């Protein structure tokens, strides 16, 4: 693996077991058979005439030397360039030269280019299949007869395969030709190498970090190896009790397990001698801090020497627009927090001051002496709970208005940044700071982001990204592209769009998809903070929802509020608030993602948590969306996807155990068949809904399923409805469905299998009942997707008329209509709590122009906006000016609806739960569209957030 330019030495270097592959004698695809190995299903077996009985020699001959020969197709290729004769081990330093020669040949556009590339891709596909089966732990577990392989050899096969796949993809792109349907995915890894994971565990890596990297790097062996070596020499401590789901390290002392604010060792000489009082705790004057927060201003801090005493102080002042300040982003488990008082050690403040002085070396215009850090600026005393919430609500403004943000992470502090792009990017990706949810919003909202490394070195994110294009030009490595996951997990492109006010296609649902990808690998010490952190990132006005009381410290919630049921309620509130504030912002691909879902009616499609920590399936359902989704009161999420209706004589043919499969044809020619494999266990809490009558269907995440497993949803149809659109007499069908489970579907092409399945049709009635056939649905099929309701609840809405909402779910829509109606328009009657719903205040979402000022979603502003309301009972357009809505010149302004906190937080508990959702009104044509005078849509107003 010398071609990677990693300081590996002899570590991980495999032995040379003897190459039996001869270019003049063997073909890559028939080589196993030629040397006495046969394929039984997907497994390799030795025959009686086997000429290579050593499995290591067979795999190296076929999948190293044979793959090199077949893919490179270089007449001057020599195996001696890959063998160290003295030690009889493998080397790959010459691979760079071979890859460059390959590119030169293809750039010359010699005859037969298309066939050469197809042949190379077929060899890579086959090699990848067997490497994943025999060189990874997961693959070996799936085999009936596992075979032991040298782990260094296994790693070398993974790295070679990834290198060749990456080189081919770059050559294809640079040469400028394409062969539709014959390209592999260069971003998909060839497996997780056991020897690398063992090395990480031995060095004390957190299991959560390892799990995160495996998912983020998509089991890319080369990148995992690089991540491991980039942290060589760094010892991790305290992760003995961590697991894949959570890092349990905390900044606690040895007495009583209380949180301990750490000194900044080694700068502080007293960090190991607390009896010496040279280093002392410093914080702002609390009355002055509270007064600043109450006034609605941002409290800006200045660390300076006192004018009257021989000591250092932290002064606090109200932020003024012309005053520049920096923000500090950190992880509380590193010891930079303080839950007892708003103070930090002097040595920590000295360190901050040193970093602030270093920043102008990277950004000359970024000179700041004032700063903001949550530990000092957010009150922790329970006497100031109201002010604490007010301070947290200002976080969005605090970070967006700061000159820059410095990231402080204890792991990065121990390491040099590295001289090249890959090293720095991979260190950031694997840092503890990247695992925390609160730091995601701080990164996304910051104008400039700088990372602090060893010896007070700071690296500017923008400078680092400028290095990427050149780094990614190298044919021999895909590490730069893999390491750039750190950039996407900081919402890099969306952050740039927000800062520069640039609109991107699918801005509304695209941003939510990016946030999901970034949040899924993060966690928080207080799970009840999740919805608050996400709402703050997205600048949502959460004053009237359940999670408004969340704070940074555990005392912000009662035990009941920390329960799973309460967290589920807060999560459903977040989804409803997103849809209400910015319709169409929910990514439709969310229904295909793994992990537990909410059991609340109307939200059964929604994940319980954004911090799922699970790798997204192929194809990424968040990357193939054409439209966003919208909430339908009491009916779930409306999405548009292709699919199949399933017809079966016996539903047991469909409802099978995890890992089991069934097959079906798609039309009466019986020429096109599909295999469906159950991808997860059927939930046991779905009552009798699976047992009752009703059809099943499959929702596909994209049209035209291929021969490779693709993620899809198996659903049960609750009801189907016909609707006619205006001017169209042909009705459309909407399927209201419950999610049964996730499945994997692929198109089958094996002729022998097709003949076997066709035989089901001609068998006896008993066997014929096992037959399943599929009916193709349009690519724009409309679905209302929900989860199976909890047994014992009322699940049917009061009315079943098309377009009309259930009584218990109608409250928010009626209230919104009421807010938008002009004087003289008849209003709908109120819904009482006894009828199943509780009136709840809603917010009018008026957008700001792109002025650079940060809007708060849902709050009326003085900026001119246009609110266009399409209601079943009115076709009038409205103009909102200076916070008022008028029907026309001279009309009275619209009265804003108001509710008390107590009233807005009351929850309905019967059918429909009185939950506020995002339908814009009553009737199938009712909706609220929010537009602005500028062409920038609401989700990109000035800052690029959902405001």
CSV table of C-alpha atoms in Angstrom, one decimal, residues 62-384:
chain,number,residue,atom,x,y,z
A,62,UNK,CA,-7.0,-14.0,-8.6
A,63,UNK,CA,-8.0,-10.7,-6.8
A,64,UNK,CA,-4.7,-9.0,-6.7
A,65,UNK,CA,-2.5,-10.0,-9.6
A,66,UNK,CA,-5.4,-11.1,-11.8
A,67,UNK,CA,-7.4,-7.9,-11.1
A,68,UNK,CA,-4.3,-5.7,-11.8
A,69,UNK,CA,-3.7,-7.5,-15.1
A,70,UNK,CA,-7.3,-7.3,-16.3
A,71,UNK,CA,-8.1,-3.7,-15.3
A,72,UNK,CA,-4.8,-2.1,-16.3
A,73,UNK,CA,-4.6,-4.0,-19.6
A,74,UNK,CA,-0.9,-2.9,-19.9
A,75,UNK,CA,1.2,-4.9,-22.3
A,76,UNK,CA,4.3,-4.0,-20.3
A,77,UNK,CA,2.9,-5.1,-17.0
A,78,UNK,CA,5.3,-7.1,-14.7
A,79,UNK,CA,4.5,-8.8,-11.5
A,80,UNK,CA,8.0,-8.1,-10.3
A,81,UNK,CA,7.1,-4.4,-9.9
A,82,UNK,CA,4.7,-5.5,-7.0
A,83,UNK,CA,7.0,-7.9,-5.1
A,84,UNK,CA,9.8,-7.2,-2.7
A,85,UNK,CA,12.2,-10.0,-3.6
A,86,UNK,CA,14.3,-9.8,-0.4
A,87,UNK,CA,11.4,-10.2,2.0
A,88,UNK,CA,8.9,-11.9,-0.4
A,89,UNK,CA,6.2,-9.3,0.5
A,90,UNK,CA,3.9,-7.1,-1.6
A,91,UNK,CA,4.6,-3.5,-2.6
A,92,UNK,CA,2.5,-1.0,-4.6
A,93,UNK,CA,4.7,2.0,-5.1
A,94,UNK,CA,4.8,1.4,-8.9
A,95,UNK,CA,1.0,1.5,-9.1
A,96,UNK,CA,1.0,5.3,-9.5
A,97,UNK,CA,3.1,5.0,-12.7
A,98,UNK,CA,0.8,2.3,-14.1
A,99,UNK,CA,-2.3,4.4,-13.4
A,100,UNK,CA,-0.8,7.4,-15.1
A,101,UNK,CA,0.1,5.3,-18.2
A,102,UNK,CA,-3.5,4.0,-18.2
A,103,UNK,CA,-4.9,7.5,-18.3
A,104,UNK,CA,-2.5,8.5,-21.1
A,105,UNK,CA,-3.6,5.5,-23.2
A,106,UNK,CA,-7.3,6.3,-22.7
A,107,UNK,CA,-6.7,10.0,-23.4
A,108,UNK,CA,-5.3,9.1,-26.8
A,109,UNK,CA,-8.7,7.7,-27.7
A,110,UNK,CA,-7.4,4.4,-29.1
A,111,UNK,CA,-9.9,2.0,-30.7
A,112,UNK,CA,-11.8,-0.3,-28.4
A,113,UNK,CA,-12.0,2.2,-25.5
A,114,UNK,CA,-15.7,1.4,-24.6
A,115,UNK,CA,-15.1,-2.3,-24.5
A,116,UNK,CA,-11.9,-1.9,-22.4
A,117,UNK,CA,-13.8,0.2,-19.8
A,118,UNK,CA,-16.7,-2.3,-19.7
A,119,UNK,CA,-14.3,-5.2,-19.2
A,120,UNK,CA,-12.5,-3.4,-16.4
A,121,UNK,CA,-15.8,-2.6,-14.7
A,122,UNK,CA,-17.1,-6.2,-14.9
A,123,UNK,CA,-13.8,-7.4,-13.3
A,124,UNK,CA,-14.1,-4.8,-10.5
A,125,UNK,CA,-17.7,-5.7,-9.8
A,126,UNK,CA,-16.9,-9.4,-9.5
A,127,UNK,CA,-13.8,-8.8,-7.4
A,128,UNK,CA,-15.7,-6.5,-5.0
A,129,UNK,CA,-18.4,-9.1,-4.5
A,130,UNK,CA,-15.9,-11.8,-3.4
A,131,UNK,CA,-13.8,-9.4,-1.3
A,132,UNK,CA,-16.9,-8.3,0.6
A,133,UNK,CA,-17.8,-12.0,1.1
A,134,UNK,CA,-14.4,-13.4,2.2
A,135,UNK,CA,-12.4,-10.5,3.5
A,136,UNK,CA,-14.8,-8.8,5.9
A,137,UNK,CA,-16.4,-10.0,9.2
A,138,UNK,CA,-19.9,-9.4,8.0
A,139,UNK,CA,-19.3,-11.3,4.8
A,140,UNK,CA,-17.7,-14.3,6.5
A,141,UNK,CA,-20.7,-14.5,8.9
A,142,UNK,CA,-23.1,-14.9,5.9
A,143,UNK,CA,-21.1,-17.9,4.5
A,144,UNK,CA,-22.1,-21.4,5.2
A,145,UNK,CA,-18.4,-22.4,5.1
A,146,UNK,CA,-16.2,-19.4,6.3
A,147,UNK,CA,-12.6,-19.5,5.2
A,148,UNK,CA,-9.7,-18.0,7.1
A,149,UNK,CA,-7.7,-15.4,5.3
A,150,UNK,CA,-4.7,-13.4,6.3
A,151,UNK,CA,-6.0,-10.0,7.5
A,152,UNK,CA,-3.1,-8.0,6.0
A,153,UNK,CA,-3.9,-9.7,2.6
A,154,UNK,CA,-7.6,-8.9,3.0
A,155,UNK,CA,-6.7,-5.3,3.6
A,156,UNK,CA,-4.5,-5.2,0.5
A,157,UNK,CA,-7.3,-6.6,-1.7
A,158,UNK,CA,-9.7,-4.0,-0.4
A,159,UNK,CA,-7.3,-1.1,-0.9
A,160,UNK,CA,-6.3,-2.2,-4.4
A,161,UNK,CA,-9.9,-2.6,-5.4
A,162,UNK,CA,-10.8,0.8,-4.1
A,163,UNK,CA,-7.8,2.4,-5.8
A,164,UNK,CA,-8.6,0.9,-9.2
A,165,UNK,CA,-12.3,1.8,-8.9
A,166,UNK,CA,-11.4,5.4,-8.1
A,167,UNK,CA,-8.8,5.6,-10.8
A,168,UNK,CA,-11.2,4.3,-13.4
A,169,UNK,CA,-14.0,6.7,-12.4
A,170,UNK,CA,-11.5,9.7,-12.7
A,171,UNK,CA,-10.2,8.6,-16.0
A,172,UNK,CA,-13.8,8.2,-17.4
A,173,UNK,CA,-14.6,11.7,-16.2
A,174,UNK,CA,-11.4,13.3,-17.5
A,175,UNK,CA,-11.5,11.6,-20.9
A,176,UNK,CA,-15.1,12.7,-21.3
A,177,UNK,CA,-17.1,9.7,-22.3
A,178,UNK,CA,-19.9,7.9,-20.6
A,179,UNK,CA,-21.4,4.4,-20.9
A,180,UNK,CA,-24.8,4.5,-19.3
A,181,UNK,CA,-25.4,1.6,-16.9
A,182,UNK,CA,-21.8,0.5,-17.0
A,183,UNK,CA,-20.3,2.7,-14.2
A,184,UNK,CA,-19.5,1.6,-10.7
A,185,UNK,CA,-19.8,3.7,-7.6
A,186,UNK,CA,-16.3,4.9,-6.7
A,187,UNK,CA,-17.6,6.2,-3.3
A,188,UNK,CA,-18.7,2.7,-2.1
A,189,UNK,CA,-16.1,1.0,0.0
A,190,UNK,CA,-14.8,-2.6,-0.4
A,191,UNK,CA,-15.3,-3.5,3.2
A,192,UNK,CA,-14.3,-2.8,6.8
A,193,UNK,CA,-10.8,-4.2,7.5
A,194,UNK,CA,-10.6,-6.1,10.8
A,195,UNK,CA,-6.9,-5.4,11.3
A,196,UNK,CA,-7.5,-1.6,11.2
A,197,UNK,CA,-10.5,-1.8,13.6
A,198,UNK,CA,-8.4,-4.0,16.0
A,199,UNK,CA,-5.7,-1.3,15.9
A,200,UNK,CA,-8.2,1.4,16.7
A,201,UNK,CA,-9.5,-0.6,19.7
A,202,UNK,CA,-6.0,-1.2,20.9
A,203,UNK,CA,-5.2,2.5,20.9
A,204,UNK,CA,-8.4,3.3,22.9
A,205,UNK,CA,-10.6,4.8,20.2
A,206,UNK,CA,-14.2,5.4,21.2
A,207,UNK,CA,-16.5,2.7,19.8
A,208,UNK,CA,-18.9,5.4,18.8
A,209,UNK,CA,-16.2,7.1,16.7
A,210,UNK,CA,-15.3,3.9,15.0
A,211,UNK,CA,-19.0,3.2,14.3
A,212,UNK,CA,-19.4,6.7,13.0
A,213,UNK,CA,-16.4,6.5,10.7
A,214,UNK,CA,-17.5,3.2,9.2
A,215,UNK,CA,-20.8,4.7,8.3
A,216,UNK,CA,-19.6,8.1,7.1
A,217,UNK,CA,-16.8,6.5,5.1
A,218,UNK,CA,-19.2,3.9,3.7
A,219,UNK,CA,-16.9,1.0,4.8
A,220,UNK,CA,-14.1,2.4,2.7
A,221,UNK,CA,-11.1,0.5,3.8
A,222,UNK,CA,-8.5,2.9,2.4
A,223,UNK,CA,-10.1,5.9,4.3
A,224,UNK,CA,-10.4,4.0,7.5
A,225,UNK,CA,-6.7,3.0,7.3
A,226,UNK,CA,-5.9,6.7,6.7
A,227,UNK,CA,-8.0,7.8,9.6
A,228,UNK,CA,-6.2,5.4,11.9
A,229,UNK,CA,-2.7,6.4,10.8
A,230,UNK,CA,-3.5,10.1,10.9
A,231,UNK,CA,-4.1,9.7,14.7
A,232,UNK,CA,-1.0,7.5,15.2
A,233,UNK,CA,0.7,8.3,18.5
A,234,UNK,CA,-2.5,9.8,20.0
A,235,UNK,CA,-3.8,7.8,22.9
A,236,UNK,CA,-7.5,8.0,23.8
A,237,UNK,CA,-8.6,7.5,27.4
A,238,UNK,CA,-11.8,6.9,29.2
A,239,UNK,CA,-13.8,5.1,26.5
A,240,UNK,CA,-14.0,1.7,28.2
A,241,UNK,CA,-17.8,2.0,28.8
A,242,UNK,CA,-18.7,3.6,25.5
A,243,UNK,CA,-20.6,1.6,22.8
A,244,UNK,CA,-21.6,2.0,19.2
A,245,UNK,CA,-24.6,4.2,20.1
A,246,UNK,CA,-23.1,6.6,22.6
A,247,UNK,CA,-19.8,8.0,23.9
A,248,UNK,CA,-20.1,8.0,27.6
A,249,UNK,CA,-17.0,10.0,28.4
A,250,UNK,CA,-17.6,13.1,30.6
A,251,UNK,CA,-15.5,15.7,32.3
A,252,UNK,CA,-16.0,14.3,35.8
A,253,UNK,CA,-13.7,14.2,38.8
A,254,UNK,CA,-13.0,11.1,40.9
A,255,UNK,CA,-15.1,12.2,43.9
A,256,UNK,CA,-18.8,11.8,43.4
A,257,UNK,CA,-18.7,11.8,39.6
A,258,UNK,CA,-19.4,15.6,39.4
A,259,UNK,CA,-18.6,17.6,36.3
A,260,UNK,CA,-15.2,19.2,36.6
A,261,UNK,CA,-14.1,22.3,34.7
A,262,UNK,CA,-10.6,21.4,33.5
A,263,UNK,CA,-7.5,23.5,33.4
A,264,UNK,CA,-5.9,24.0,30.1
A,265,UNK,CA,-2.9,21.7,30.6
A,266,UNK,CA,0.0,22.2,30.0
A,267,UNK,CA,-0.2,26.0,29.9
A,268,UNK,CA,-1.5,26.1,33.5
A,269,UNK,CA,1.3,25.2,36.0
A,270,UNK,CA,-1.3,24.6,38.7
A,271,UNK,CA,-3.4,22.0,36.9
A,272,UNK,CA,-2.0,19.2,39.0
A,273,UNK,CA,-1.8,21.2,42.2
A,274,UNK,CA,-5.2,22.8,43.0
A,275,UNK,CA,-3.9,24.0,46.4
A,276,UNK,CA,-1.8,26.7,44.6
A,277,UNK,CA,-4.1,29.6,43.9
A,278,UNK,CA,-2.2,31.3,41.1
A,279,UNK,CA,-4.8,30.0,38.6
A,280,UNK,CA,-8.3,31.1,39.5
A,281,UNK,CA,-11.9,31.0,38.2
A,282,UNK,CA,-13.1,34.2,36.3
A,283,UNK,CA,-16.5,35.1,35.1
A,284,UNK,CA,-18.7,38.1,34.2
A,285,UNK,CA,-20.7,40.1,36.7
A,286,UNK,CA,-24.0,38.2,36.8
A,287,UNK,CA,-26.3,41.2,37.3
A,288,UNK,CA,-24.8,42.9,34.3
A,289,UNK,CA,-25.1,39.7,32.2
A,290,UNK,CA,-28.7,39.3,33.2
A,291,UNK,CA,-29.5,42.9,32.4
A,292,UNK,CA,-28.0,42.5,28.9
A,293,UNK,CA,-30.0,39.4,28.2
A,294,UNK,CA,-33.3,41.0,29.5
A,295,UNK,CA,-32.7,43.9,27.1
A,296,UNK,CA,-32.7,41.5,24.2
A,297,UNK,CA,-29.0,42.2,23.3
A,298,UNK,CA,-26.2,39.8,22.8
A,299,UNK,CA,-23.8,39.7,25.8
A,300,UNK,CA,-20.3,40.3,24.5
A,301,UNK,CA,-17.3,39.4,26.7
A,302,UNK,CA,-13.9,40.9,27.0
A,303,UNK,CA,-11.0,39.3,28.9
A,304,UNK,CA,-8.7,42.0,30.2
A,305,UNK,CA,-6.7,43.1,33.2
A,306,UNK,CA,-8.6,45.0,35.8
A,307,UNK,CA,-8.1,48.8,36.0
A,308,UNK,CA,-8.2,48.8,39.7
A,309,UNK,CA,-6.8,45.5,40.9
A,310,UNK,CA,-3.9,43.3,40.1
A,311,UNK,CA,-6.1,40.6,38.5
A,312,UNK,CA,-7.8,39.6,35.3
A,313,UNK,CA,-11.5,40.0,34.7
A,314,UNK,CA,-14.2,39.2,32.2
A,315,UNK,CA,-16.2,42.3,31.3
A,316,UNK,CA,-19.6,42.1,29.7
A,317,UNK,CA,-21.2,44.6,27.4
A,318,UNK,CA,-24.2,44.8,25.0
A,319,UNK,CA,-23.3,44.0,21.4
A,320,UNK,CA,-23.4,46.9,19.0
A,321,UNK,CA,-23.5,46.3,15.2
A,322,UNK,CA,-20.1,47.9,14.6
A,323,UNK,CA,-18.3,45.8,17.3
A,324,UNK,CA,-16.6,42.6,16.0
A,325,UNK,CA,-16.5,39.5,18.2
A,326,UNK,CA,-15.5,35.9,18.0
A,327,UNK,CA,-17.4,32.8,19.2
A,328,UNK,CA,-16.0,29.6,20.7
A,329,UNK,CA,-17.4,26.2,19.8
A,330,UNK,CA,-16.4,23.4,22.1
A,331,UNK,CA,-17.5,20.0,23.6
A,332,UNK,CA,-18.6,20.1,27.2
A,333,UNK,CA,-17.0,16.7,27.9
A,334,UNK,CA,-13.6,18.3,27.2
A,335,UNK,CA,-14.0,20.3,30.4
A,336,UNK,CA,-14.7,23.8,29.0
A,337,UNK,CA,-18.1,23.9,30.6
A,338,UNK,CA,-19.2,24.7,34.1
A,339,UNK,CA,-22.7,23.7,35.3
A,340,UNK,CA,-22.3,25.4,38.7
A,341,UNK,CA,-21.4,28.9,37.9
A,342,UNK,CA,-20.6,31.1,34.9
A,343,UNK,CA,-16.8,31.0,35.3
A,344,UNK,CA,-13.7,29.4,33.6
A,345,UNK,CA,-10.1,29.0,34.7
A,346,UNK,CA,-7.7,31.8,33.9
A,347,UNK,CA,-5.5,29.4,32.0
A,348,UNK,CA,-8.5,28.6,29.7
A,349,UNK,CA,-9.1,32.3,29.1
A,350,UNK,CA,-5.4,32.8,28.4
A,351,UNK,CA,-5.6,30.1,25.8
A,352,UNK,CA,-8.6,31.7,24.1
A,353,UNK,CA,-6.7,35.0,24.0
A,354,UNK,CA,-3.7,33.4,22.4
A,355,UNK,CA,-5.9,31.8,19.7
A,356,UNK,CA,-7.6,35.2,19.0
A,357,UNK,CA,-4.2,36.7,18.4
A,358,UNK,CA,-3.2,33.9,16.0
A,359,UNK,CA,-6.3,34.2,13.8
A,360,UNK,CA,-5.2,37.4,12.0
A,361,UNK,CA,-2.3,35.4,10.6
A,362,UNK,CA,-4.9,33.4,8.6
A,363,UNK,CA,-7.5,36.1,8.2
A,364,UNK,CA,-5.9,39.6,8.4
A,365,UNK,CA,-9.3,41.4,8.7
A,366,UNK,CA,-10.4,39.2,11.6
A,367,UNK,CA,-9.0,41.0,14.6
A,368,UNK,CA,-11.2,40.5,17.7
A,369,UNK,CA,-10.7,41.1,21.4
A,370,UNK,CA,-14.3,40.4,22.4
A,371,UNK,CA,-15.8,37.0,22.3
A,372,UNK,CA,-18.8,34.8,23.3
A,373,UNK,CA,-18.8,31.3,24.8
A,374,UNK,CA,-21.9,29.6,26.3
A,375,UNK,CA,-20.2,28.7,29.5
A,376,UNK,CA,-19.9,32.3,30.5
A,377,UNK,CA,-22.8,33.9,28.6
A,378,UNK,CA,-25.7,31.6,29.3
A,379,UNK,CA,-26.9,31.8,33.0
A,380,UNK,CA,-26.7,28.4,34.8
A,381,UNK,CA,-28.2,29.5,38.1
A,382,UNK,CA,-31.8,28.2,38.4
A,383,UNK,CA,-32.9,31.6,39.6
A,384,UNK,CA,-32.5,32.8,36.0
